[in-house]
mmCIF file of C-alpha atoms in Angstrom:
data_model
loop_
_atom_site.group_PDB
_atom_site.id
_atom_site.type_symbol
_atom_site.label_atom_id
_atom_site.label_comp_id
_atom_site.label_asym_id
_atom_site.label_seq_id
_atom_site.Cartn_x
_atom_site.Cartn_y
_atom_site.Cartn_z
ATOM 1 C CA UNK A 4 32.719 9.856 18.381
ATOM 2 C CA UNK A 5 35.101 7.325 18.969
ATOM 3 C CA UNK A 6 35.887 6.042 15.262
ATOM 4 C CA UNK A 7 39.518 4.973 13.826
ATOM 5 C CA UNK A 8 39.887 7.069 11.168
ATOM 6 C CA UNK A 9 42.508 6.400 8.236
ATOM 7 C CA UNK A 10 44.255 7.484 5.344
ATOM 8 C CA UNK A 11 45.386 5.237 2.896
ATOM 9 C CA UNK A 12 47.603 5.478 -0.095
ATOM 10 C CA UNK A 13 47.736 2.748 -2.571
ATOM 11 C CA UNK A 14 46.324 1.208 -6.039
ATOM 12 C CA UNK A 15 42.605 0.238 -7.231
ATOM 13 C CA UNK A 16 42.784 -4.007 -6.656
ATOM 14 C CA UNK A 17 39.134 -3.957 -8.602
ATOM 15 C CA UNK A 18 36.647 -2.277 -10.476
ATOM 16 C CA UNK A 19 34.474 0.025 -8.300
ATOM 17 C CA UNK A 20 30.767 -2.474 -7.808
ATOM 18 C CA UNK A 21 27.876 -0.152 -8.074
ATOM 19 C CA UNK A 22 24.504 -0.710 -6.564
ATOM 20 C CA UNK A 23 21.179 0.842 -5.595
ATOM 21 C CA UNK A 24 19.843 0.001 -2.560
ATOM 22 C CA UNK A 25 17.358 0.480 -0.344
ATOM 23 C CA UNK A 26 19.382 3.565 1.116
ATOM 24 C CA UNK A 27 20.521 5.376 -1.340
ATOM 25 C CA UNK A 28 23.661 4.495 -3.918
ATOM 26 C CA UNK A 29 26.503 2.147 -2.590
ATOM 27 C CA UNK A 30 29.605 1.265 -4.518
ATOM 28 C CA UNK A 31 32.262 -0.875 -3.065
ATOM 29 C CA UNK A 32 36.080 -1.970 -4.542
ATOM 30 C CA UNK A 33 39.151 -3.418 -3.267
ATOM 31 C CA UNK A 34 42.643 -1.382 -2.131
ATOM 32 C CA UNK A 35 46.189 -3.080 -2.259
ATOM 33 C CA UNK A 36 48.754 -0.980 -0.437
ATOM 34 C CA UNK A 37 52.024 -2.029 -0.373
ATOM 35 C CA UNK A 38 54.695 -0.726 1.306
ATOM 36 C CA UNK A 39 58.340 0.627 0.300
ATOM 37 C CA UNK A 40 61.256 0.785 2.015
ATOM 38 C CA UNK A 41 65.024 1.486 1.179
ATOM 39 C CA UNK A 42 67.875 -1.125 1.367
ATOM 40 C CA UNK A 43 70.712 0.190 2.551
ATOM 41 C CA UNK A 44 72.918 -2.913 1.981
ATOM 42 C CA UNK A 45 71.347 -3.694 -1.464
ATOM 43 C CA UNK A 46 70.760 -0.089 -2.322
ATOM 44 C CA UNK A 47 67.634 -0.213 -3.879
ATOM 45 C CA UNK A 48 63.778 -0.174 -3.192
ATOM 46 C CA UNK A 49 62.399 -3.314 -1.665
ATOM 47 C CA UNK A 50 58.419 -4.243 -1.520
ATOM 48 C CA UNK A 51 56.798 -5.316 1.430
ATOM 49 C CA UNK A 52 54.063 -7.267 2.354
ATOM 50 C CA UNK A 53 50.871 -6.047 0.536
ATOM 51 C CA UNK A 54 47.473 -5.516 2.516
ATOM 52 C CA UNK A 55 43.787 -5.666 0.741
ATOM 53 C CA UNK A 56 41.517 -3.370 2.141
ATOM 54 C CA UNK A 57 37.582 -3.326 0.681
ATOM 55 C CA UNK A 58 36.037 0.262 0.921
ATOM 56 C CA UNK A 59 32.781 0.980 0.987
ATOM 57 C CA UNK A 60 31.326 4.439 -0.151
ATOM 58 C CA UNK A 61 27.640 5.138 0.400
ATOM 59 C CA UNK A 62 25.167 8.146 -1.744
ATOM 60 C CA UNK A 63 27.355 11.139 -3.770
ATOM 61 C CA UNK A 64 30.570 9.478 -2.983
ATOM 62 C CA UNK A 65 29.823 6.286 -4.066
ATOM 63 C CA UNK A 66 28.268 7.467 -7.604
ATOM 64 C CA UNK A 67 31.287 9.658 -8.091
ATOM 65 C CA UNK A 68 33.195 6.288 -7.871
ATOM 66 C CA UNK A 69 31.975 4.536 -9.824
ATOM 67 C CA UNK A 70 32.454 7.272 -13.082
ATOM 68 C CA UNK A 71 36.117 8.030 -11.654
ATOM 69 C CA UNK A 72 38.114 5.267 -10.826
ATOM 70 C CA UNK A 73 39.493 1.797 -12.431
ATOM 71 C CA UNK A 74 41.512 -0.884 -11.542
ATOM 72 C CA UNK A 75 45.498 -0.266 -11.281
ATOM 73 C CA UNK A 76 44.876 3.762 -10.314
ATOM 74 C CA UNK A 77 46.582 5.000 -7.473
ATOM 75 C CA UNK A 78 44.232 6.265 -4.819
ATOM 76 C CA UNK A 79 44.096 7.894 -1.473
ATOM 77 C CA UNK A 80 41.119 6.571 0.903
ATOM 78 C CA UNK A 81 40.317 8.371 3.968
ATOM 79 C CA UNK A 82 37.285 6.447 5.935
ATOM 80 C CA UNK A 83 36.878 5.031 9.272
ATOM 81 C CA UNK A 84 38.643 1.654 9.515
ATOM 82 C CA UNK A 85 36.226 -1.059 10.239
ATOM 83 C CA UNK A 86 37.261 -5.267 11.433
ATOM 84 C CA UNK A 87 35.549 -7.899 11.485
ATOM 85 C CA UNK A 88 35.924 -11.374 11.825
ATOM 86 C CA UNK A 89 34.138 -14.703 10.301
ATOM 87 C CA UNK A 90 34.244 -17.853 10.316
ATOM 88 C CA UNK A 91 34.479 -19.655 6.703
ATOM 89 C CA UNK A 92 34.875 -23.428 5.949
ATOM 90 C CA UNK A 93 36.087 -24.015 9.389
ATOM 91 C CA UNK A 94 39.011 -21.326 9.861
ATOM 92 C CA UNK A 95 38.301 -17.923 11.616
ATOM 93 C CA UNK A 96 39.543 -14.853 9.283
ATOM 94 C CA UNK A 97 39.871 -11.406 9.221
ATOM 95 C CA UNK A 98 38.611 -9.005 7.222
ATOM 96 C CA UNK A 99 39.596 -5.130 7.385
ATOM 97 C CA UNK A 100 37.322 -2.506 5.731
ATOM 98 C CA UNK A 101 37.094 1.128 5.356
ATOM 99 C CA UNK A 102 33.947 3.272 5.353
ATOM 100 C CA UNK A 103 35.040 5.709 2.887
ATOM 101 C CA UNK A 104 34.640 9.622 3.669
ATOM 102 C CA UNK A 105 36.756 10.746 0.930
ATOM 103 C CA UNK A 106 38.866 9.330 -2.247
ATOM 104 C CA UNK A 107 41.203 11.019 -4.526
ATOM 105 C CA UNK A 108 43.968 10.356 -6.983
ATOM 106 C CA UNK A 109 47.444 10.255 -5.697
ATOM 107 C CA UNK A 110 48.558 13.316 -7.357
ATOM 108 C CA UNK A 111 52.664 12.171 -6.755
ATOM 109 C CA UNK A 112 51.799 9.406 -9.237
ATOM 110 C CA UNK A 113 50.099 11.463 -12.195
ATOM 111 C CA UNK A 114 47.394 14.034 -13.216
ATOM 112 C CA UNK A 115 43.956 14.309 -13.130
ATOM 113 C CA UNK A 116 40.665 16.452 -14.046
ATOM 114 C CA UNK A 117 38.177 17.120 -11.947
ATOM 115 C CA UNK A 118 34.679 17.935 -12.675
ATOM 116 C CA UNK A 119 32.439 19.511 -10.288
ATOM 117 C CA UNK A 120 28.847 17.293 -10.745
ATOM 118 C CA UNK A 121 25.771 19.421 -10.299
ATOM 119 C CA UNK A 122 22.505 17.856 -9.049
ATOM 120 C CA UNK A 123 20.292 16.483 -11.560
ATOM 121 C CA UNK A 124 23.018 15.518 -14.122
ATOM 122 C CA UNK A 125 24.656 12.168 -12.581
ATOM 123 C CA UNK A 126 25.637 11.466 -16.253
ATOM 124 C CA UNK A 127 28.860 13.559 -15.918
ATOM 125 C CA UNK A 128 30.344 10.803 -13.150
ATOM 126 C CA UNK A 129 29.252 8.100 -16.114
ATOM 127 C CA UNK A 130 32.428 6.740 -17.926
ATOM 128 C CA UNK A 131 32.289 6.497 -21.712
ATOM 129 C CA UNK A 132 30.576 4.263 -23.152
ATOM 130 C CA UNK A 133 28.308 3.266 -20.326
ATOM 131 C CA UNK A 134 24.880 3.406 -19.933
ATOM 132 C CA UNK A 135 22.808 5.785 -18.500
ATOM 133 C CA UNK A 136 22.550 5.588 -14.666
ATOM 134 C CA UNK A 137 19.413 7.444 -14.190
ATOM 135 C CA UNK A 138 16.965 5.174 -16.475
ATOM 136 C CA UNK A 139 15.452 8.823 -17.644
ATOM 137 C CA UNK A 140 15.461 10.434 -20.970
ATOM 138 C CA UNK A 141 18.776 12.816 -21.957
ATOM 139 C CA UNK A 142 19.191 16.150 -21.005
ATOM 140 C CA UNK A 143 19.501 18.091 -24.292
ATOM 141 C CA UNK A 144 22.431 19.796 -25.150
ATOM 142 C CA UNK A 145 23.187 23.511 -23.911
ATOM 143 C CA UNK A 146 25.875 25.022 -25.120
ATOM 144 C CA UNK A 147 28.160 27.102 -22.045
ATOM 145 C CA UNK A 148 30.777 28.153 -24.216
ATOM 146 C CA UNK A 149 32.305 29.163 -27.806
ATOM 147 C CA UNK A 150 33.318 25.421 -27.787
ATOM 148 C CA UNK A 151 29.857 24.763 -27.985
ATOM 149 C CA UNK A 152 30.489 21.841 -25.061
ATOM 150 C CA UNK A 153 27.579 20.990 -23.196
ATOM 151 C CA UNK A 154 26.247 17.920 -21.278
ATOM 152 C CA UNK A 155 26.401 15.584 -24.257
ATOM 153 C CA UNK A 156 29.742 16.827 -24.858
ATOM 154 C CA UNK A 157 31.460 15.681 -21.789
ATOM 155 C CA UNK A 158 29.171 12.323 -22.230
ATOM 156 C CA UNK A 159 31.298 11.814 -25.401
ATOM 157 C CA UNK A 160 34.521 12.392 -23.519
ATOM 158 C CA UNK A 161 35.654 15.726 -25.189
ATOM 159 C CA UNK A 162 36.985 18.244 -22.854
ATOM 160 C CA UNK A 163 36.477 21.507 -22.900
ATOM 161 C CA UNK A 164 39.894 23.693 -23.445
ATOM 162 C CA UNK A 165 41.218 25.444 -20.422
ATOM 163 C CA UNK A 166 43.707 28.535 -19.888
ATOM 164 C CA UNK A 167 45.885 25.559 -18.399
ATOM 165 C CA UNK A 168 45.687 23.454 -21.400
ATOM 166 C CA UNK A 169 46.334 26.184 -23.758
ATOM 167 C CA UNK A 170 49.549 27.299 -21.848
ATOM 168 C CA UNK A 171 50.456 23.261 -21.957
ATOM 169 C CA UNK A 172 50.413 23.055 -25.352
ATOM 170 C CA UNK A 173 52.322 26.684 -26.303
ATOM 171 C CA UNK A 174 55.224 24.940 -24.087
ATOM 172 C CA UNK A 175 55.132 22.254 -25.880
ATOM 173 C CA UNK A 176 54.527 23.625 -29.392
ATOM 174 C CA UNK A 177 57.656 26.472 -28.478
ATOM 175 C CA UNK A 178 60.827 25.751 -30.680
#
């Protein structure tokens, strides 16, 4: 196998474009990444140039996306990096994409909660508010806990209280 693989670290450009194909799911959005560097004669942090990369996620990975990500979010892609080059209105231009194998949050930049998605129940990757992905009717609710939280639960957007989250807010709560 003789494919470029990359990582990239950088921001959500767009909103994560969902689709059902022929194939199986596809979701696709744009990455800036722009790079830092130090100034040592002005002392400070200086942007450079930013790149656009589009990525491309195909089945699991690209449903996940689409309930998990939103524009401005810092990400991490790692894909295979993928150029091409076409020729619009007369000029020839290059376009550089990755095939996405895996996407996080960058976890330097802020938090986030995972949730494990088990098969059959592609609602839990939905965002709030949205529509149904599957077409069929709701699960119904199933308590698996003394919270009472179930499927329709974390459609809602409650979460479901952790040992982490109770520690949290004892520090915080401690005089």
């Amino acid at each position: 196998m003789n494919d470029t693989l990359v990582t990239l670290v950088g921001n959500a450009a767009t909103g994560v474009e969902f689709r059902e194909t022929a194939t199986g799911a596809m979701a696709r959005f744009r990455l800036a990444v722009t790079p830092r560097r130090w100034d040592r004669e002005k002392q400070l942090w200086t942007d450079g140039h930013t790149s656009f990369y589009t990525v491309f996620a195909w089945r699991t990975l690209a449903l996940n996306l689409s309930g998990s990500v939103s524009v401005g979010e810092p990400l991490m892609v790692h894909g295979r990096l993928k150029v091409r080059e076409e020729e619009r209105e007369g000029q020839r231009r290059t376009f550089v994409d990755v095939e996405a194998v895996a996407v996080g949050h960058d976890l330097t930049r802020g938090t986030s909660a995972f949730r494990r998605v088990m098969r059959g129940e592609p609602a839990l990757t939905a965002r709030v508010g949205s529509a149904d992905r599957t077409g069929g009717p709701e699960e119904p609710d199933a308590p698996d806990g003394p919270e009472g939280t179930g499927a329709a639960a974390e459609r809602s957007g409650s979460k479901r209280s952790t040992g982490r989250q109770k520690v949290r807010q004892e520090l915080v709560s401690a005089p």
